[in-house]
């Protein structure tokens, strides 16, 4: 293990230079260079000696090192070959397997291609603590929520614009199909903000640490419920964002194309005008429409 905090600006610079690492925007490589923020994330997640933590996008281990100091075990996922090589050298001792296995595991993989149900089961993971790569954060968050059940805690550091999409209300400019899907799956609590200058390279916006609570709603418990089909319906509703909902649906190329009259009738049943736009309906409205259109 590195004897000083990796997350100090000086140590990060030294590691990047030693391994010839040029940070890639494409992979959302904005590394945390503020040890206090890293410690605050770990405190906020209540990481303790019983926890087996999944960290997605471990980079050179800036956050990993702090989690490792508190947790029973950390399972890291990283896609970048060069970062993996550096990480393996920095954490060589922790990665070494003793009689009871190792305290640290590193999986070189694309986080979008893993199955989180399998991963959680295989390693006994009970919490996820990650500073997510910007490029895939929004998609990955939904994937994890769909696949990983029974986790005690999910704590993500994400850029502010994504956080705003998660908590937008109907009518807000950030309210989108993504908001509806995310709010179907979970509640989001803002923990604290991390200023952009705590990362290298400095992103355009600040980041938010959020706590995510997966919802256990009736539909998710229904074995016949197909979440992909529900999300396809939401996508069809938002397919022409500035248009009226009924027009979006009729031009969506989906199986709802010829259901305009029924949709108008259903909207009227919940006191909504036939001219309403997708961004004006709530999650409950969407659940109602979907159920009615599919019974
Ligand atoms: N954990 C480090 C920190 O807090 O400084 C790095 C976080 S950085 C925001 C995101 C990390 O995710 C980068 O190391 C990047 O290479 C990695 N990454 C990007 N896309 C990925 C993917 N599809 N699968 C796994 N890791 C990915």
CSV table of C-alpha atoms and ligand atoms in Angstrom, one decimal:
chain,number,residue,atom,x,y,z
A,1,UNK,CA,0.0,0.0,0.0
A,2,UNK,CA,1.2,3.5,-0.8
A,3,UNK,CA,2.5,5.1,2.4
A,4,UNK,CA,0.8,8.5,1.9
A,5,UNK,CA,-2.6,9.5,0.6
A,6,UNK,CA,-2.8,8.9,-3.1
A,7,UNK,CA,-5.5,11.5,-3.3
A,8,UNK,CA,-3.1,14.4,-2.4
A,9,UNK,CA,-2.4,16.5,-5.5
A,10,UNK,CA,1.3,15.9,-5.3
A,11,UNK,CA,1.0,12.1,-5.0
A,12,UNK,CA,-1.5,11.9,-7.8
A,13,UNK,CA,0.8,13.9,-10.1
A,14,UNK,CA,3.7,11.7,-9.1
A,15,UNK,CA,1.8,8.5,-9.9
A,16,UNK,CA,0.5,9.8,-13.2
A,17,UNK,CA,4.0,10.8,-14.2
A,18,UNK,CA,5.6,7.6,-13.0
A,19,UNK,CA,3.3,5.4,-15.0
A,20,UNK,CA,3.0,7.7,-18.0
A,21,UNK,CA,-0.7,8.1,-17.5
A,22,UNK,CA,-2.6,10.7,-19.6
A,23,UNK,CA,-6.1,11.0,-18.3
A,24,UNK,CA,-8.8,10.2,-20.8
A,25,UNK,CA,-11.9,12.4,-21.1
A,26,UNK,CA,-13.6,9.6,-23.0
A,27,UNK,CA,-13.4,7.4,-19.9
A,28,UNK,CA,-14.5,10.1,-17.5
A,29,UNK,CA,-11.1,10.1,-15.8
A,30,UNK,CA,-11.4,13.0,-13.3
A,31,UNK,CA,-9.5,11.8,-10.3
A,32,UNK,CA,-10.2,13.0,-6.8
A,33,UNK,CA,-7.3,15.1,-5.4
A,34,UNK,CA,-8.8,16.0,-2.1
A,35,UNK,CA,-8.3,13.6,0.8
A,36,UNK,CA,-10.8,15.3,3.0
A,37,UNK,CA,-13.6,14.7,0.4
A,38,UNK,CA,-12.5,11.1,0.0
A,39,UNK,CA,-12.7,10.6,3.8
A,40,UNK,CA,-16.1,12.4,3.9
A,41,UNK,CA,-17.5,10.0,1.3
A,42,UNK,CA,-16.4,7.0,3.3
A,43,UNK,CA,-17.8,8.5,6.5
A,44,UNK,CA,-21.0,9.3,4.8
A,45,UNK,CA,-21.3,5.7,3.5
A,46,UNK,CA,-20.7,4.5,7.1
A,47,UNK,CA,-18.1,2.1,5.9
A,48,UNK,CA,-17.1,-0.3,8.7
A,49,UNK,CA,-15.1,-3.5,9.3
A,50,UNK,CA,-18.1,-5.7,8.3
A,51,UNK,CA,-18.5,-4.1,4.9
A,52,UNK,CA,-17.6,-5.6,1.5
A,53,UNK,CA,-17.6,-2.7,-0.8
A,54,UNK,CA,-17.8,-2.5,-4.6
A,55,UNK,CA,-16.0,0.4,-6.1
A,56,UNK,CA,-16.6,1.0,-9.8
A,57,UNK,CA,-13.9,2.9,-11.6
A,58,UNK,CA,-11.0,2.7,-9.1
A,59,UNK,CA,-8.5,4.6,-11.2
A,60,UNK,CA,-5.2,4.8,-9.3
A,61,UNK,CA,-7.0,4.0,-6.0
A,62,UNK,CA,-7.5,7.5,-4.6
A,63,UNK,CA,-10.8,6.5,-3.0
A,64,UNK,CA,-10.0,2.8,-2.7
A,65,UNK,CA,-7.2,3.5,-0.3
A,66,UNK,CA,-9.5,5.3,2.1
A,67,UNK,CA,-12.3,2.7,1.8
A,68,UNK,CA,-9.7,0.0,2.4
A,69,UNK,CA,-8.7,1.6,5.7
A,70,UNK,CA,-12.2,1.0,7.1
A,71,UNK,CA,-13.8,-1.9,5.2
A,72,UNK,CA,-13.5,-5.7,5.5
A,73,UNK,CA,-12.9,-6.0,1.8
A,74,UNK,CA,-13.0,-3.9,-1.4
A,75,UNK,CA,-13.9,-5.2,-4.8
A,76,UNK,CA,-12.7,-2.8,-7.6
A,77,UNK,CA,-13.7,-2.6,-11.2
A,78,UNK,CA,-11.6,-0.7,-13.7
A,79,UNK,CA,-11.5,-0.7,-17.5
A,80,UNK,CA,-8.3,1.1,-18.3
A,81,UNK,CA,-5.3,-1.2,-18.8
A,82,UNK,CA,-2.7,1.3,-17.8
A,83,UNK,CA,-4.6,2.3,-14.6
A,84,UNK,CA,-5.0,-1.4,-13.8
A,85,UNK,CA,-1.2,-1.9,-14.2
A,86,UNK,CA,-0.4,1.0,-11.9
A,87,UNK,CA,-3.1,-0.1,-9.4
A,88,UNK,CA,-1.7,-3.6,-9.2
A,89,UNK,CA,1.7,-2.3,-8.3
A,90,UNK,CA,0.5,0.3,-5.8
A,91,UNK,CA,-1.7,-2.2,-4.0
A,92,UNK,CA,0.4,-5.3,-4.5
A,93,UNK,CA,0.3,-6.2,-0.8
A,94,UNK,CA,-3.4,-5.8,-0.4
A,95,UNK,CA,-4.1,-7.8,-3.6
A,96,UNK,CA,-2.0,-10.7,-2.5
A,97,UNK,CA,-4.1,-13.6,-1.4
A,98,UNK,CA,-3.6,-14.9,2.2
A,99,UNK,CA,-5.3,-17.9,3.8
A,100,UNK,CA,-8.6,-16.0,4.0
A,101,UNK,CA,-8.3,-14.6,0.5
A,102,UNK,CA,-7.3,-11.0,-0.1
A,103,UNK,CA,-8.6,-7.7,1.3
A,104,UNK,CA,-8.7,-6.2,-2.2
A,105,UNK,CA,-9.8,-7.6,-5.5
A,106,UNK,CA,-9.4,-5.9,-8.9
A,107,UNK,CA,-11.6,-6.8,-11.8
A,108,UNK,CA,-10.5,-5.4,-15.2
A,109,UNK,CA,-13.8,-5.1,-17.0
A,110,UNK,CA,-16.2,-2.7,-18.6
A,111,UNK,CA,-18.6,-1.9,-15.8
A,112,UNK,CA,-21.5,-1.7,-18.3
A,113,UNK,CA,-21.0,-5.3,-19.2
A,114,UNK,CA,-21.0,-6.8,-15.7
A,115,UNK,CA,-24.0,-8.4,-14.1
A,116,UNK,CA,-24.4,-6.8,-10.7
A,117,UNK,CA,-26.7,-9.5,-9.4
A,118,UNK,CA,-23.9,-12.1,-10.0
A,119,UNK,CA,-21.1,-9.8,-8.8
A,120,UNK,CA,-22.9,-9.0,-5.5
A,121,UNK,CA,-23.6,-12.6,-4.8
A,122,UNK,CA,-20.1,-13.9,-5.7
A,123,UNK,CA,-18.3,-11.5,-3.4
A,124,UNK,CA,-20.9,-10.9,-0.7
A,125,UNK,CA,-20.9,-7.2,-1.5
A,126,UNK,CA,-23.2,-5.2,0.8
A,127,UNK,CA,-22.5,-1.6,-0.3
A,128,UNK,CA,-21.4,0.3,-3.4
A,129,UNK,CA,-19.2,3.4,-3.0
A,130,UNK,CA,-18.0,4.9,-6.2
A,131,UNK,CA,-16.9,8.1,-8.0
A,132,UNK,CA,-18.6,7.2,-11.3
A,133,UNK,CA,-17.1,8.0,-14.7
A,134,UNK,CA,-19.1,10.8,-16.2
A,135,UNK,CA,-19.4,9.1,-19.6
A,136,UNK,CA,-21.4,6.2,-18.3
A,137,UNK,CA,-22.7,7.3,-14.9
A,138,UNK,CA,-26.4,7.8,-15.9
A,139,UNK,CA,-26.7,4.5,-17.7
A,140,UNK,CA,-24.7,2.6,-15.1
A,141,UNK,CA,-26.8,3.9,-12.2
A,142,UNK,CA,-30.0,2.4,-13.8
A,143,UNK,CA,-28.3,-0.8,-14.6
A,144,UNK,CA,-27.1,-1.3,-11.1
A,145,UNK,CA,-30.6,-0.4,-9.7
A,146,UNK,CA,-32.2,-3.0,-12.0
A,147,UNK,CA,-29.7,-5.8,-11.3
A,148,UNK,CA,-28.4,-5.4,-7.7
A,149,UNK,CA,-31.0,-6.0,-5.0
A,150,UNK,CA,-30.6,-6.3,-1.2
A,151,UNK,CA,-27.7,-3.9,-0.9
A,152,UNK,CA,-27.5,-2.0,2.4
A,153,UNK,CA,-26.1,1.2,0.8
A,154,UNK,CA,-25.4,2.8,-2.5
A,155,UNK,CA,-23.3,6.0,-2.5
A,156,UNK,CA,-22.2,7.6,-5.7
A,157,UNK,CA,-20.3,10.7,-6.6
A,158,UNK,CA,-21.7,12.1,-9.8
A,159,UNK,CA,-21.5,15.4,-11.6
A,160,UNK,CA,-24.1,17.9,-10.7
A,161,UNK,CA,-25.9,17.9,-14.1
A,162,UNK,CA,-26.7,14.2,-13.7
A,163,UNK,CA,-27.8,14.7,-10.1
A,164,UNK,CA,-30.2,17.4,-11.3
A,165,UNK,CA,-31.7,15.1,-13.9
A,166,UNK,CA,-32.3,12.5,-11.1
A,167,UNK,CA,-34.3,14.8,-8.9
A,168,UNK,CA,-36.0,17.1,-11.4
A,169,UNK,CA,-39.8,17.6,-11.1
A,170,UNK,CA,-42.4,17.5,-13.9
A,171,UNK,CA,-42.1,20.7,-15.8
A,172,UNK,CA,-38.5,21.3,-14.9
A,173,UNK,CA,-36.0,21.7,-17.8
A,174,UNK,CA,-34.1,18.7,-16.5
A,175,UNK,CA,-37.1,16.4,-16.3
A,176,UNK,CA,-36.8,13.7,-18.9
A,177,UNK,CA,-37.4,10.0,-19.6
A,178,UNK,CA,-34.3,9.4,-17.5
A,179,UNK,CA,-35.8,11.1,-14.5
A,180,UNK,CA,-39.0,9.0,-14.7
A,181,UNK,CA,-37.0,5.7,-15.0
A,182,UNK,CA,-34.6,6.6,-12.2
A,183,UNK,CA,-37.4,7.7,-9.9
A,184,UNK,CA,-39.3,4.5,-10.7
A,185,UNK,CA,-36.3,2.5,-9.3
A,186,UNK,CA,-35.1,4.6,-6.4
A,187,UNK,CA,-35.1,7.7,-4.2
A,188,UNK,CA,-32.1,9.9,-4.2
A,189,UNK,CA,-30.7,11.9,-1.3
A,190,UNK,CA,-28.1,14.5,-1.7
A,191,UNK,CA,-25.3,14.1,0.9
A,192,UNK,CA,-22.8,16.8,0.1
A,193,UNK,CA,-21.1,18.7,-2.8
A,194,UNK,CA,-17.5,18.3,-3.9
A,195,UNK,CA,-16.2,21.4,-5.8
A,196,UNK,CA,-14.9,20.9,-9.3
A,197,UNK,CA,-11.4,21.9,-8.2
A,198,UNK,CA,-11.1,18.8,-6.0
A,199,UNK,CA,-10.7,16.8,-9.2
A,200,UNK,CA,-8.0,16.5,-11.8
A,201,UNK,CA,-8.5,17.5,-14.6
A,202,UNK,CA,-11.1,20.0,-13.2
A,203,UNK,CA,-14.5,19.2,-14.7
A,204,UNK,CA,-16.8,22.0,-15.8
A,205,UNK,CA,-19.3,21.4,-13.0
A,206,UNK,CA,-19.2,20.5,-9.3
A,207,UNK,CA,-20.0,17.0,-8.1
A,208,UNK,CA,-22.6,15.7,-5.7
A,209,UNK,CA,-22.3,12.7,-3.4
A,210,UNK,CA,-25.7,11.0,-3.4
A,211,UNK,CA,-27.2,8.2,-1.4
A,212,UNK,CA,-29.5,6.0,-3.4
A,213,UNK,CA,-32.4,4.0,-1.9
A,214,UNK,CA,-33.8,1.3,-4.2
A,215,UNK,CA,-37.6,1.2,-4.1
A,216,UNK,CA,-39.4,-2.0,-3.6
A,217,UNK,CA,-42.6,-1.0,-5.5
A,218,UNK,CA,-45.4,-3.4,-6.4
A,219,UNK,CA,-44.6,-3.6,-10.0
A,220,UNK,CA,-41.0,-4.6,-9.4
A,221,UNK,CA,-42.2,-7.4,-7.2
A,222,UNK,CA,-44.6,-8.7,-9.9
A,223,UNK,CA,-42.9,-11.6,-11.6
A,224,UNK,CA,-44.7,-10.8,-14.9
A,225,UNK,CA,-43.6,-7.2,-14.9
A,226,UNK,CA,-41.1,-6.5,-17.7
A,227,UNK,CA,-39.1,-3.4,-16.8
A,228,UNK,CA,-37.6,-3.1,-20.3
A,229,UNK,CA,-41.1,-3.0,-21.7
A,230,UNK,CA,-42.1,-0.3,-19.2
A,231,UNK,CA,-38.9,1.7,-20.0
A,232,UNK,CA,-39.7,1.3,-23.8
A,233,UNK,CA,-43.1,2.9,-23.1
A,234,UNK,CA,-41.5,5.8,-21.3
A,235,UNK,CA,-39.0,6.3,-24.1
A,236,UNK,CA,-41.9,6.3,-26.6
A,237,UNK,CA,-43.7,9.0,-24.6
A,238,UNK,CA,-40.6,11.2,-24.6
A,239,UNK,CA,-39.6,10.3,-28.2
A,240,UNK,CA,-40.6,13.8,-29.5
A,241,UNK,CA,-39.8,16.0,-26.5
A,242,UNK,CA,-41.5,19.2,-27.5
A,243,UNK,CA,-44.6,17.5,-28.9
A,244,UNK,CA,-47.8,16.5,-27.2
A,245,UNK,CA,-47.7,13.1,-25.5
A,246,UNK,CA,-50.3,11.6,-27.9
A,247,UNK,CA,-48.4,12.8,-30.9
A,248,UNK,CA,-45.1,11.5,-29.5
A,249,UNK,CA,-46.7,8.1,-28.9
A,250,UNK,CA,-48.3,8.0,-32.4
A,251,UNK,CA,-45.0,8.7,-34.1
A,252,UNK,CA,-42.8,6.6,-31.8
A,253,UNK,CA,-42.8,3.5,-34.0
A,254,UNK,CA,-43.9,1.6,-30.9
A,255,UNK,CA,-46.9,-0.7,-30.3
A,256,UNK,CA,-48.7,2.4,-28.9
A,257,UNK,CA,-48.8,4.1,-32.3
A,258,UNK,CA,-52.5,3.3,-32.9
A,259,UNK,CA,-53.6,3.8,-29.3
A,260,UNK,CA,-54.2,7.6,-29.5
A,261,UNK,CA,-57.9,7.5,-28.7
A,262,UNK,CA,-57.4,5.2,-25.7
A,263,UNK,CA,-54.6,7.4,-24.4
A,264,UNK,CA,-56.7,10.5,-24.7
A,265,UNK,CA,-59.5,8.7,-22.8
A,266,UNK,CA,-57.1,7.6,-20.1
A,267,UNK,CA,-55.6,11.1,-19.8
A,268,UNK,CA,-59.1,12.5,-19.3
A,269,UNK,CA,-59.7,9.9,-16.6
A,270,UNK,CA,-56.8,11.4,-14.5
A,271,UNK,CA,-57.9,15.0,-15.4
A,272,UNK,CA,-55.2,15.6,-17.9
A,273,UNK,CA,-55.7,17.5,-21.1
A,274,UNK,CA,-55.1,15.7,-24.4
A,275,UNK,CA,-52.6,18.4,-25.3
A,276,UNK,CA,-50.3,17.6,-22.3
A,277,UNK,CA,-46.6,17.0,-23.0
A,278,UNK,CA,-44.5,14.1,-21.7
A,279,UNK,CA,-42.5,16.3,-19.4
A,280,UNK,CA,-45.7,17.4,-17.5
A,281,UNK,CA,-46.7,13.9,-16.3
A,282,UNK,CA,-45.6,12.4,-13.0
A,283,UNK,CA,-44.2,8.9,-12.4
A,284,UNK,CA,-47.6,7.8,-11.0
A,285,UNK,CA,-49.3,9.0,-14.2
A,286,UNK,CA,-46.9,6.9,-16.3
A,287,UNK,CA,-47.4,3.8,-14.2
A,288,UNK,CA,-51.2,4.3,-14.5
A,289,UNK,CA,-51.1,4.7,-18.3
A,290,UNK,CA,-48.8,1.8,-18.8
A,291,UNK,CA,-50.9,-0.5,-16.7
A,292,UNK,CA,-54.1,0.5,-18.4
A,293,UNK,CA,-52.6,0.2,-21.9
A,294,UNK,CA,-51.3,-3.2,-21.2
A,295,UNK,CA,-54.3,-4.9,-19.5
B,1,LIG,N1,-12.0,6.3,-8.2
B,1,LIG,C1,-11.1,7.3,-8.7
B,1,LIG,C2,-11.2,8.6,-8.0
B,1,LIG,O1,-12.1,8.7,-7.3
B,1,LIG,O2,-10.3,9.4,-8.2
B,1,LIG,C3,-11.3,7.5,-10.3
B,1,LIG,C4,-12.7,7.9,-10.6
B,1,LIG,S1,-12.9,8.5,-12.2
B,1,LIG,C5,-14.2,9.6,-12.0
B,1,LIG,C6,-13.7,7.1,-13.1
B,1,LIG,C7,-12.9,5.9,-13.3
B,1,LIG,O3,-13.7,5.0,-14.0
B,1,LIG,C8,-11.7,6.0,-14.2
B,1,LIG,O4,-10.6,5.4,-13.6
B,1,LIG,C9,-12.0,5.3,-15.5
B,1,LIG,O5,-10.9,4.8,-16.2
B,1,LIG,C10,-13.0,4.3,-15.0
B,1,LIG,N2,-13.9,3.9,-16.1
B,1,LIG,C11,-14.4,4.6,-17.1
B,1,LIG,N3,-15.3,3.9,-17.8
B,1,LIG,C12,-15.4,2.6,-17.2
B,1,LIG,C13,-16.1,1.4,-17.5
B,1,LIG,N4,-16.9,1.4,-18.6
B,1,LIG,N5,-15.9,0.4,-16.7
B,1,LIG,C14,-15.0,0.4,-15.7
B,1,LIG,N6,-14.3,1.6,-15.3
B,1,LIG,C15,-14.5,2.6,-16.1
